Short mmCIF file of C-alpha atoms and ligand atoms in Angstrom, two decimals:
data_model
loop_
_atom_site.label_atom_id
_atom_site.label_comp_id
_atom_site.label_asym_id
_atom_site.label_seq_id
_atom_site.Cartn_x
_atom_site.Cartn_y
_atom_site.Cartn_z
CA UNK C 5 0.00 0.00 0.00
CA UNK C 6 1.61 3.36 -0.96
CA UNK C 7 0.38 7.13 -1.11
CA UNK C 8 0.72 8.49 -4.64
CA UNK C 9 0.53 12.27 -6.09
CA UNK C 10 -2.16 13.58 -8.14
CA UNK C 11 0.08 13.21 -11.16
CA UNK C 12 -0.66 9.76 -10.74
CA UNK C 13 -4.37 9.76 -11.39
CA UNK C 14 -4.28 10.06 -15.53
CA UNK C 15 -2.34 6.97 -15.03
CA UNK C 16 -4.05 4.64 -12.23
CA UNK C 17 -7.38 6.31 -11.88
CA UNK C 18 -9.03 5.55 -8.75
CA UNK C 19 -11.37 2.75 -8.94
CA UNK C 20 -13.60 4.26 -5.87
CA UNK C 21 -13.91 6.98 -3.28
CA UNK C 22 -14.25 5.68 0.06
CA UNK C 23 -15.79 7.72 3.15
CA UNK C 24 -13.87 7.16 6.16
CA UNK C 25 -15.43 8.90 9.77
CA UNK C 26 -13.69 9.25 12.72
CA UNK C 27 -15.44 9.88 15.84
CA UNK C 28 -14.78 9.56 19.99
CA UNK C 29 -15.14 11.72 22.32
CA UNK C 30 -13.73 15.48 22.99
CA UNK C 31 -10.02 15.72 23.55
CA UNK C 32 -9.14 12.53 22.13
CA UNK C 33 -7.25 12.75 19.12
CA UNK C 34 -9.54 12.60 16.36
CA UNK C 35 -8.44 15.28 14.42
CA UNK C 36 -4.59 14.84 15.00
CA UNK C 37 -5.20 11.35 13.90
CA UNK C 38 -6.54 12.19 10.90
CA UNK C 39 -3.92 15.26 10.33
CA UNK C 40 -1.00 12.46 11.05
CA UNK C 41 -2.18 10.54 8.35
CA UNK C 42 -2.65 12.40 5.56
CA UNK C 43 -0.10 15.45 6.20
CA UNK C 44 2.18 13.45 8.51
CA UNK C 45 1.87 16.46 10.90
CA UNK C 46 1.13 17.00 14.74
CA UNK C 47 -0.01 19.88 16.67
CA UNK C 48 0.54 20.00 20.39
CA UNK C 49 -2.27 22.49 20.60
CA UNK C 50 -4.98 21.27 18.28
CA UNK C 51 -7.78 23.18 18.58
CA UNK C 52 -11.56 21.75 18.77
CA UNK C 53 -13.50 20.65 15.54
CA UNK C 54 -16.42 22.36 15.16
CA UNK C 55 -19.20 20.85 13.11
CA UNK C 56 -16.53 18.34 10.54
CA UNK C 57 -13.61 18.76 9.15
CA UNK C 58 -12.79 17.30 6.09
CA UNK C 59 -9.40 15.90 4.40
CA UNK C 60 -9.05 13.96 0.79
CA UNK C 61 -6.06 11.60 0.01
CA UNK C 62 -5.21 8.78 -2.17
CA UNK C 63 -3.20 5.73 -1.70
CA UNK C 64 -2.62 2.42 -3.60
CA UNK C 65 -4.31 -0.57 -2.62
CA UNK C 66 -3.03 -3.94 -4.09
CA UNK C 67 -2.51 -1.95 -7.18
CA UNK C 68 -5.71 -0.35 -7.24
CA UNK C 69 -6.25 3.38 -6.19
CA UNK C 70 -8.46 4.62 -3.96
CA UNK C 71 -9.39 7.72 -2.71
CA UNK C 72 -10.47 8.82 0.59
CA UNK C 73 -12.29 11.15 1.57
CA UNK C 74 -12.06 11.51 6.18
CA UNK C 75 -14.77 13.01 8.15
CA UNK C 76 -12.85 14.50 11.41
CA UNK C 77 -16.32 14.85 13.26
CA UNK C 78 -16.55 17.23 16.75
CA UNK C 79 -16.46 15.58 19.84
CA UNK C 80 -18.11 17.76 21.39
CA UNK C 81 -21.99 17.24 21.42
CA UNK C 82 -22.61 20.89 20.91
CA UNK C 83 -21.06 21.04 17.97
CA UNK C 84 -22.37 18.34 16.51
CA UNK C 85 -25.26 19.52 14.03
CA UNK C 86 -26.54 16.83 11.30
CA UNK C 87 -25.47 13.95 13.07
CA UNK C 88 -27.43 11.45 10.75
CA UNK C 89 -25.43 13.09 7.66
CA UNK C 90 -22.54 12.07 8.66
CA UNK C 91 -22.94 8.85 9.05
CA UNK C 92 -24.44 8.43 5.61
CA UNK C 93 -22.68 6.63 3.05
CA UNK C 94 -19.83 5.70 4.98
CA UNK C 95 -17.42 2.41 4.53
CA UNK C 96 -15.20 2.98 7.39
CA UNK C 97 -16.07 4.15 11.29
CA UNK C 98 -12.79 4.88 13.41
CA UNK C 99 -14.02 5.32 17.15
CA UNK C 100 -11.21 7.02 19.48
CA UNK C 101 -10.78 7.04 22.59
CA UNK C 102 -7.51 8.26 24.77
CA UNK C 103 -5.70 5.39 26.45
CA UNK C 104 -5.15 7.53 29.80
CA UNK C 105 -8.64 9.56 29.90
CA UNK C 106 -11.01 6.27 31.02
CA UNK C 107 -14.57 8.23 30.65
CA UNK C 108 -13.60 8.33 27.02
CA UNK C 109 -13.16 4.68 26.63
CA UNK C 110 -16.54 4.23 28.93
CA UNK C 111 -18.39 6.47 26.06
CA UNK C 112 -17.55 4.42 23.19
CA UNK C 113 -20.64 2.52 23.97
CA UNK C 114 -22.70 5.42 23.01
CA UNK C 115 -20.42 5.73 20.10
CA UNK C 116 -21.24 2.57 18.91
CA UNK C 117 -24.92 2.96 19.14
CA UNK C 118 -24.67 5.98 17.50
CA UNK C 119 -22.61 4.06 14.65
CA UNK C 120 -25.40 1.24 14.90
CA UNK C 121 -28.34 4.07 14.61
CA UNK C 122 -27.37 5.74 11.97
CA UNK C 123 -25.15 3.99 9.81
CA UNK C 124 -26.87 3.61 6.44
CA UNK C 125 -23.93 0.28 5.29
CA UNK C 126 -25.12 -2.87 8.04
CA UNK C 127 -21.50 -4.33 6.99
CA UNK C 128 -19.16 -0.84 7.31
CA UNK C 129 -16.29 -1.76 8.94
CA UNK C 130 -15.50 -0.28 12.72
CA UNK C 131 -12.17 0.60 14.16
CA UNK C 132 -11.74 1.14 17.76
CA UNK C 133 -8.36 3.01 18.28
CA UNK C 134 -7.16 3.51 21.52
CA UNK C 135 -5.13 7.10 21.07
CA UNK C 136 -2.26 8.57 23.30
CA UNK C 137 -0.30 5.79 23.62
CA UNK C 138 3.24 7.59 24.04
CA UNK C 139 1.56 8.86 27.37
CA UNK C 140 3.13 7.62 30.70
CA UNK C 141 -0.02 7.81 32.65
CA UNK C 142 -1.81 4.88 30.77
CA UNK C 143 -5.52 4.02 32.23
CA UNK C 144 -7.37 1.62 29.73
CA UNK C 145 -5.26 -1.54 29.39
CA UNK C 146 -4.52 -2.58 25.86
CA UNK C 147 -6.63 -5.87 26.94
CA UNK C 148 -9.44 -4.02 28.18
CA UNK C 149 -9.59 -2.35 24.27
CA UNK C 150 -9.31 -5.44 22.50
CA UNK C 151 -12.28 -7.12 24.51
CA UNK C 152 -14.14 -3.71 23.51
CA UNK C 153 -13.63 -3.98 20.01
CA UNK C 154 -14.48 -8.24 19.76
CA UNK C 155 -17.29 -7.43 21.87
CA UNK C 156 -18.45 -5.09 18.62
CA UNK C 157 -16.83 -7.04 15.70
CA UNK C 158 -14.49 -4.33 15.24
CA UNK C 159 -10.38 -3.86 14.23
CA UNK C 160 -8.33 -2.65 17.28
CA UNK C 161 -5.26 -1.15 17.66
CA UNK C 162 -3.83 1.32 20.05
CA UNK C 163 -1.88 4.32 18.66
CA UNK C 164 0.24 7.49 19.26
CA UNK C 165 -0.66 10.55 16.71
CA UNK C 166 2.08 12.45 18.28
CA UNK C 167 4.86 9.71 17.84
CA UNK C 168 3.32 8.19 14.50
CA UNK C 169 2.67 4.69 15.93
CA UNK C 170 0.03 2.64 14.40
CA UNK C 171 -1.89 5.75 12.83
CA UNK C 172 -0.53 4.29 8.88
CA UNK C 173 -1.24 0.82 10.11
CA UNK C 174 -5.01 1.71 11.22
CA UNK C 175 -5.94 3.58 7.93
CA UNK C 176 -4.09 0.91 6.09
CA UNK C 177 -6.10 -2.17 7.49
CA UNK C 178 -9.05 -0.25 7.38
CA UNK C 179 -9.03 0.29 4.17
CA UNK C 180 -8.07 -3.06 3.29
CA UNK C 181 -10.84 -4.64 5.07
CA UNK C 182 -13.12 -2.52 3.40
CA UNK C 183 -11.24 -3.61 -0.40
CA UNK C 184 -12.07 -6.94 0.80
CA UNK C 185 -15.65 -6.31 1.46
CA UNK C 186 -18.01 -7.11 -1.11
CA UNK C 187 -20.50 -4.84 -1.95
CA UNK C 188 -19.35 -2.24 0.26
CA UNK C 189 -18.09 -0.06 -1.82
CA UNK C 190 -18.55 -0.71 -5.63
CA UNK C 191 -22.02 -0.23 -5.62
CA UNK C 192 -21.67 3.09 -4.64
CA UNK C 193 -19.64 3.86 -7.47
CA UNK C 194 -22.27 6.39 -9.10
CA UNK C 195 -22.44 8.52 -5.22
CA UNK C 196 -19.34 10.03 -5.20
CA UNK C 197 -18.10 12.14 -8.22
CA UNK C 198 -14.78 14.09 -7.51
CA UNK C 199 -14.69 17.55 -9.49
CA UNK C 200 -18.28 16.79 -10.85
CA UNK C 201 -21.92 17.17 -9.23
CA UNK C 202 -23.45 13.76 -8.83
CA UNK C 203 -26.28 13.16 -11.13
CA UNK C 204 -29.74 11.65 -10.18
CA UNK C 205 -31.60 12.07 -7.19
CA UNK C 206 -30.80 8.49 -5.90
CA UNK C 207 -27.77 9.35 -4.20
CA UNK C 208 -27.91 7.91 -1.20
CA UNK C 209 -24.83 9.83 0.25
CA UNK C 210 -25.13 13.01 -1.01
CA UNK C 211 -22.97 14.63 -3.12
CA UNK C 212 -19.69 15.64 -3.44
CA UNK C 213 -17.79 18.96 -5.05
CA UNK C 214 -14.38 18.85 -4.42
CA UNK C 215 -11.63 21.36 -5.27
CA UNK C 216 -9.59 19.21 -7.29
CA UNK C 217 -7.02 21.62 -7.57
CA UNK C 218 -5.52 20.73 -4.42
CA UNK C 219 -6.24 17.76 -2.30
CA UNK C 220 -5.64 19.69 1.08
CA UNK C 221 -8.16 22.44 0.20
CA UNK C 222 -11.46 20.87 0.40
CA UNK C 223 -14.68 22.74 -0.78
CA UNK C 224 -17.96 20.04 -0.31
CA UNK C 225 -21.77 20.71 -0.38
CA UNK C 226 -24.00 17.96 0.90
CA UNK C 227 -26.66 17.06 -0.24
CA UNK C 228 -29.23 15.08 1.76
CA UNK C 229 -31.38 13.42 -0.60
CA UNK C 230 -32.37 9.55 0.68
CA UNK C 231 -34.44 7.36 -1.52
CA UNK C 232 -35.84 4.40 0.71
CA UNK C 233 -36.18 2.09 -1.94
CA UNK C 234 -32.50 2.18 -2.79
CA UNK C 235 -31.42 2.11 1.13
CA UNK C 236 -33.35 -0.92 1.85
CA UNK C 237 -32.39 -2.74 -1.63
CA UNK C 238 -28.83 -1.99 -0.94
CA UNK C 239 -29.50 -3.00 3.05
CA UNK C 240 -31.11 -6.44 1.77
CA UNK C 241 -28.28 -7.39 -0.29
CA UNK C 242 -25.12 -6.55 2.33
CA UNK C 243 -26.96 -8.75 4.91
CA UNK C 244 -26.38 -11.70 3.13
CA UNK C 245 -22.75 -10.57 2.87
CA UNK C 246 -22.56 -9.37 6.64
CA UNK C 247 -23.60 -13.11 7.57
CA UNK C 248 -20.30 -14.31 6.30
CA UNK C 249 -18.01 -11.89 6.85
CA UNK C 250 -19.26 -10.84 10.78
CA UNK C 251 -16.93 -13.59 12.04
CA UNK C 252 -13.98 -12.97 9.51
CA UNK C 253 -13.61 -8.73 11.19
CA UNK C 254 -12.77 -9.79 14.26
CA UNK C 255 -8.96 -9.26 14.03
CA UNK C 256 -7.08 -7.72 16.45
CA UNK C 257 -3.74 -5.77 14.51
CA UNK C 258 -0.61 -5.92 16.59
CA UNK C 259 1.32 -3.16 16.13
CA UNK C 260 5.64 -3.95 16.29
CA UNK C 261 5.87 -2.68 19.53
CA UNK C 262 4.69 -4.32 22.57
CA UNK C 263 4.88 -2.68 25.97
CA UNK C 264 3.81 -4.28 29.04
CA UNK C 265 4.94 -4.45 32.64
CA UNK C 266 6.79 -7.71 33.53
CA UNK C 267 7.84 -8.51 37.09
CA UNK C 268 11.47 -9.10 37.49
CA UNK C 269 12.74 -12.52 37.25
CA UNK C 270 8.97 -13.75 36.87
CA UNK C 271 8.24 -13.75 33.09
CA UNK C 272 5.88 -16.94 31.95
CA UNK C 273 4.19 -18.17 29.77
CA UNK C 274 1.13 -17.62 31.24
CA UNK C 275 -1.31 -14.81 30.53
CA UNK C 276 -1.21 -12.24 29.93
CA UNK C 277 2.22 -11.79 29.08
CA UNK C 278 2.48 -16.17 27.18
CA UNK C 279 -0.20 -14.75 24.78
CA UNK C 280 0.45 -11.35 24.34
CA UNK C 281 3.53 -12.49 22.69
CA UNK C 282 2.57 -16.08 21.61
CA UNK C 283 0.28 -13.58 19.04
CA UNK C 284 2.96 -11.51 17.73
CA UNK C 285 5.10 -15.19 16.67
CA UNK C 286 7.87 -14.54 19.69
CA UNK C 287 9.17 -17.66 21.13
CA UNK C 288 7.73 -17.59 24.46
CA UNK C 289 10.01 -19.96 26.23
CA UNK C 290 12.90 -18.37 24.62
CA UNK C 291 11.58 -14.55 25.41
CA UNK C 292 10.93 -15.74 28.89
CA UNK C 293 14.51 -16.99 29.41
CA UNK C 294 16.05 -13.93 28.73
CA UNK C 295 14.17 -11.60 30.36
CA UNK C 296 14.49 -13.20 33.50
CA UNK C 297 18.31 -13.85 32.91
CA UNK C 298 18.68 -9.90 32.18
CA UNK C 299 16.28 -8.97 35.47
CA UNK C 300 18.69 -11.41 37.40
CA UNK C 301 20.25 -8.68 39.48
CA UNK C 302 16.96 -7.15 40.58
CA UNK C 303 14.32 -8.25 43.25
CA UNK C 304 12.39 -10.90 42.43
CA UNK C 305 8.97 -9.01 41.52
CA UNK C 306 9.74 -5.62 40.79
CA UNK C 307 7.27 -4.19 38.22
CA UNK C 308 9.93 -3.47 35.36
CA UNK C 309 7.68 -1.50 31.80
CA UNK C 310 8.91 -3.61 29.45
CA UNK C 311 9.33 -3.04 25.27
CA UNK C 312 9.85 -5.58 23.41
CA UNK C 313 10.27 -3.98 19.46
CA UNK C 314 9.54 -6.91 16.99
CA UNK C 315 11.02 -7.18 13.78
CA UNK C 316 9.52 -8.88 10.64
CA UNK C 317 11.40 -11.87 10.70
CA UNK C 318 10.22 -12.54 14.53
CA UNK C 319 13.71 -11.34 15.88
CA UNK C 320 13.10 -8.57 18.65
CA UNK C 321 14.82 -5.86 20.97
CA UNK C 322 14.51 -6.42 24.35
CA UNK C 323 13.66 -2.86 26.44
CA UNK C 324 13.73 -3.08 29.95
CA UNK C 325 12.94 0.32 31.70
CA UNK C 326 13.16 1.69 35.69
CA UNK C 327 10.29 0.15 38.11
CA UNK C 328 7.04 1.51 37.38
CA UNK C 329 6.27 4.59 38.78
CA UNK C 330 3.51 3.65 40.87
CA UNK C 331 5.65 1.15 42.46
CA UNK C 332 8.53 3.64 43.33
CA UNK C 333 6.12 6.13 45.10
CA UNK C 334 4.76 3.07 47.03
CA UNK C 335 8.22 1.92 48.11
CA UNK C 336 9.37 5.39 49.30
CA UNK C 337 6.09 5.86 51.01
CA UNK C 338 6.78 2.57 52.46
CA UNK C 339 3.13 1.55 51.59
CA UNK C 340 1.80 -1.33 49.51
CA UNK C 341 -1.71 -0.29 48.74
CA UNK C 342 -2.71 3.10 47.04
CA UNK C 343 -5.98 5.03 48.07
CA UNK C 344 -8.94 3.42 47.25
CA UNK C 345 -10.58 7.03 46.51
CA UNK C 346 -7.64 9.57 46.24
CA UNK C 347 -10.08 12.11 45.06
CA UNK C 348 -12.90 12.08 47.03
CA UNK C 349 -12.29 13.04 50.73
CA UNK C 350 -8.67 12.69 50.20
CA UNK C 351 -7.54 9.75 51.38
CA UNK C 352 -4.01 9.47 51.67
CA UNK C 353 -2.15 6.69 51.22
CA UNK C 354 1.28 7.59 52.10
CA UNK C 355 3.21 10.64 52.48
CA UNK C 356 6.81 11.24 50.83
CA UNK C 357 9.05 14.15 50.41
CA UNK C 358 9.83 16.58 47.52
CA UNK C 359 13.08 14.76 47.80
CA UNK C 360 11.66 11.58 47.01
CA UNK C 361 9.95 12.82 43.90
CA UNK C 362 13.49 14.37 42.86
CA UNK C 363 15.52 10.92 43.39
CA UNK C 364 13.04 9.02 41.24
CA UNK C 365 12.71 11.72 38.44
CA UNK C 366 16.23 11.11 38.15
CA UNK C 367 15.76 7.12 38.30
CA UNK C 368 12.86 7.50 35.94
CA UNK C 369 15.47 9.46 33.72
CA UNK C 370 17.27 6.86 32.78
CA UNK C 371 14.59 5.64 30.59
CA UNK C 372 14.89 5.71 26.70
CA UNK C 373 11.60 7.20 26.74
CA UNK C 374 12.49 10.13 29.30
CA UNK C 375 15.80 10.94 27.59
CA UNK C 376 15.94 14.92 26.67
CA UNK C 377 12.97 15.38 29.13
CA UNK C 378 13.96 18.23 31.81
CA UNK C 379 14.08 17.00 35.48
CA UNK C 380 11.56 19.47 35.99
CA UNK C 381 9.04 18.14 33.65
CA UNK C 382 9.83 14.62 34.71
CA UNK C 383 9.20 15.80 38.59
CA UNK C 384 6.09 17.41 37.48
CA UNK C 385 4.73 13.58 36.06
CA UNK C 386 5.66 12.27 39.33
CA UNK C 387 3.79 14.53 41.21
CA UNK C 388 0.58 13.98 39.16
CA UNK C 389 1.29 10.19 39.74
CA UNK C 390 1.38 10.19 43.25
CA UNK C 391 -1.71 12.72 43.35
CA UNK C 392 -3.53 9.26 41.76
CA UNK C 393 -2.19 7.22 44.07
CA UNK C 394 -3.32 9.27 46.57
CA UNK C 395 0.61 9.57 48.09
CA UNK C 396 0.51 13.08 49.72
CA UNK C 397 4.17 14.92 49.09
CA UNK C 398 5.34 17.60 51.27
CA UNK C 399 8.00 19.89 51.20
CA UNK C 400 9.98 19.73 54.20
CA UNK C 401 11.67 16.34 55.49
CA UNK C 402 9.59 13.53 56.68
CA UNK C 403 9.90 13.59 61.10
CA UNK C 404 10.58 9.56 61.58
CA UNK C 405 7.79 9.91 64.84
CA UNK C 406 4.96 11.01 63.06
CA UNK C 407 5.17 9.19 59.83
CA UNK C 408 5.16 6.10 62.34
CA UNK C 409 2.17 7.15 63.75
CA UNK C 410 0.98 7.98 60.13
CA UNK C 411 1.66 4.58 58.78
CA UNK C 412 0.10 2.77 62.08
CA UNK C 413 -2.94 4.67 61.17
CA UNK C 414 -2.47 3.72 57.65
CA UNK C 415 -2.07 -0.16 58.41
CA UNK C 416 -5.20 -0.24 60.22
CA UNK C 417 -7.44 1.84 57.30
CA UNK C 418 -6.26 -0.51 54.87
CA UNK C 419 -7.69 -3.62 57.14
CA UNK C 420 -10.65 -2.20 57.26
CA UNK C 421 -11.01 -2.00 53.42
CA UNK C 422 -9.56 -5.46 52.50
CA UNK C 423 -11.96 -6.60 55.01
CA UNK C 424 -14.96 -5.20 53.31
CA UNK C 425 -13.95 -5.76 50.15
CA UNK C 426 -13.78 -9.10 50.90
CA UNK C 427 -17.07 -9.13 52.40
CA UNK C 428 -18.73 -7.04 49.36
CA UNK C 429 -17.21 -9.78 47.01
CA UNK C 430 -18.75 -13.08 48.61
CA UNK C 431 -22.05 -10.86 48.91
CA UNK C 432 -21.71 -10.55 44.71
CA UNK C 433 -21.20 -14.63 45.11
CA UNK C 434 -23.38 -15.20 47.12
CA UNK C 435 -26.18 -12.84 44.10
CA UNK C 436 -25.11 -14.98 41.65
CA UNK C 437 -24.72 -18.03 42.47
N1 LIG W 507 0.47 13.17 23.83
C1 LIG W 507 -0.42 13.10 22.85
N2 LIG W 507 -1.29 14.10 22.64
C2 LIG W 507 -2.19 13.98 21.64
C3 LIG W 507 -2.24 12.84 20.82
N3 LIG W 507 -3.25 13.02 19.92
C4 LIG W 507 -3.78 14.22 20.18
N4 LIG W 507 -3.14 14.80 21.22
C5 LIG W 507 -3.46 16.11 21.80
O1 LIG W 507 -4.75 16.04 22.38
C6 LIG W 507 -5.44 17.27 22.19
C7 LIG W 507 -6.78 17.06 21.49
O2 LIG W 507 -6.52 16.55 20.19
P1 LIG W 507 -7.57 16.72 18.98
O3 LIG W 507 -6.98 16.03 17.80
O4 LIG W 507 -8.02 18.13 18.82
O5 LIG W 507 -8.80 15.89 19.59
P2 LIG W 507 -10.25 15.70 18.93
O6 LIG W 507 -10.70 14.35 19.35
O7 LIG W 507 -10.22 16.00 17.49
O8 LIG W 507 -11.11 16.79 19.72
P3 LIG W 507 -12.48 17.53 19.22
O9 LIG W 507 -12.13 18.26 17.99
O10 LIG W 507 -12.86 18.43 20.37
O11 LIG W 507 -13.49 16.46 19.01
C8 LIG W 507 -4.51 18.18 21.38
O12 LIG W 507 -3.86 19.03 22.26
C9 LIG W 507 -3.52 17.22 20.76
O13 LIG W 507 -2.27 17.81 20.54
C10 LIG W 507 -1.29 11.77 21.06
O14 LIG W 507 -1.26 10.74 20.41
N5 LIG W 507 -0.42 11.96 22.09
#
């Protein structure tokens, strides 16, 4: 699959227009998804869409062009205005959400209705990306986004618009699946016309007038104009199609970097960590073995955030980063449980020092990923982390006396809780069983 110019379309003229629409939540990446992809560019401060935005590119499809035309919808719901409209005509649905904001992964539900309401293909084929990867402060597991998207017969992949990662595979497979779909897109050959007004009034999606002068520029009028016999015709014969090819979409795309947390010394090949790589081809046994060779001269246990970058030919490089965070903070707060509820009442878990925050900045710099970060910006992270975690940091030095009184206090609040959760979770037996 390659991108080509428009000097390119006398010679391979596309054989379709496909409409791609991405849609999630506020704040999530939508736009800069769409922006990496088609102008390979990022902007830290990407202001909000408002109504849709609209890009047109082209790439090469087993030899066949395409062009595609990408609805960046708005996130948020006031300005969303012709929701329907959107929806209408479209092959592809890519629903975002942001891998460390978790109320955007819980809304993807309503996305999916809304994908389920008003989509006028039964068989267009769903994407969930999980956005925001190359953020340290992670909140939806990659898991929890896979069992998301098989739960909805969708493609999944997580991916970074600010470091590139998976945004060309996502379009890519999309597209592809959508190639490989029958019926999904060459009967709607006659709805789109580039540089030309549609003719008829059974367009089912509208029409299109683009400025072909310049594929960045766009310059579109839409025109709603449904005719029911042609929607449910078209609906009748996709089912047939969507029967076979419901159980085919569920494939998960694993991207050539894998990054998990192993515990030092204690990788298996047990889940999650035996499948997770048993699905990218590694050796498992092998992997194992020389992870917990290289962890050898740390304590058995230790969170380590692992990355394992796989090659083509199954050969990898082995990443092995500082203790996690979370576990750091915990070990200088001399704790082993967060807060259950750091934000509401706030409960603290521990309490540490400014200093403490400095020394593991300066562990956490060591990272590949934290290399050219100031300390400053690095202390800052750590600070938000142990807000989570509900660690309280103060300024001056810890007095020995009264963090022993602290932590006393602190042994006996956590009792309390592990008792009750206990007791909550053999009352949820006891419901359904
Ligand atoms: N670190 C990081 N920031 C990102 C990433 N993608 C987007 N952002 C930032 O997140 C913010 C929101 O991104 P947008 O692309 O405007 O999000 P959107 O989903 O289009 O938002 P609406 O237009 O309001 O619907 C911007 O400040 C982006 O720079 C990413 O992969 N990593």
């Amino acid at each position: 699959m390659a991108f080509i110019g428009d000097a390119d379309e006398q010679n391979n003229p596309s054989i379709t227009t496909l409409k791609i629409l991405i849609i999630g939540e506020s704040g999530v990446g939508k736009s800069s998804l769409m922006l990496r992809f088609v102008d390979d560019s990022f902007d830290p401060e990407q202001p909000a869409t408002i109504g849709v935005d609209f890009r047109v590119t082209s790439m090469v499809v087993d030899g066949n062009r395409v062009k595609l035309a990408i609805w960046d919808t708005a996130g948020q719901e006031r300005f969303r205005t012709l929701t329907p409209s959107y929806y209408r005509g479209g092959q592809g649905v890519i629903c975002v959400y942001d891998v460390t904001n978790r109320s955007t992964f819980e809304h993807l539900d309503h996305w999916m209705t809304e994908v389920d309401t008003y989509s006028t293909k039964d068989d267009a084929v769903k994407m969930i990306v999980g956005n925001k990867i190359d953020l340290p402060n992670r909140v939806v597991s990659r898991e929890e986004g896979m069992k998301f998207a098989k739960r909805h017969r969708a493609l999944f992949i997580e991916a970074s618009a600010k470091t590139k990662e998976g945004v060309q595979c996502a379009f890519e497979e999309l597209i592809q699946k959508i190639i490989q779909t029958p019926g999904l897109w060459d009967s709607d050959k006659p709805t789109f016309r580039l540089g030309q007004q549609a003719t008829g009034g059974d367009g089912m999606c509208g029409f299109f007038n683009f400025d072909n002068s310049s594929w960045s520029e766009y310059n579109f009028s839409l025109r709603i104009s449904s005719n029911r016999s042609f929607l449910k015709r078209d609906r009748r014969m996709s089912k047939a199609v969507t029967r076979v090819r419901k159980k085919e979409i569920i494939k998960i795309i694993h991207p050539p970097l894998l990054r998990t947390n192993i515990k030092a010394q204690m990788a298996s090949a047990a889940p999650p960590l035996g499948p997770m790589l048993g699905q990218r081809g590694l050796n498992v046994a092998n992997f194992c073995k020389e992870f917990n060779k290289e962890t050898g001269h740390i304590k058995q246990g230790v969170p380590l955030p692992t990355r394992v970058h796989i090659r083509p030919d199954r050969t990898y490089d082995l990443e092995i980063c500082m203790p996690t965070t979370t576990w750091l903070l915990k070990q200088a707060a001399g704790v082993k449980r967060g807060a259950m509820s750091p934000a509401k009442g706030g409960e603290a878990a521990g309490i540490i020092s400014v200093k403490h925050i400095y020394e593991i900045a300066k562990l956490k710099s060591q990272d590949k990923a934290c290399q050219g970060l100031p300390l400053e910006v690095l202390c800052r992270k750590m600070l938000v982390c142990a807000r989570s975690c509900g660690i309280k940091v103060i300024r001056e030095d810890l007095d020995p006396e009264k963090l022993k009184v602290f932590l006393d206090e602190r042994r006996a609040v956590v009792q309390k809780q592990l008792v009750e959760l206990a007791d909550k979770k053999a009352a949820k037996m006891l419901r359904t069983t």
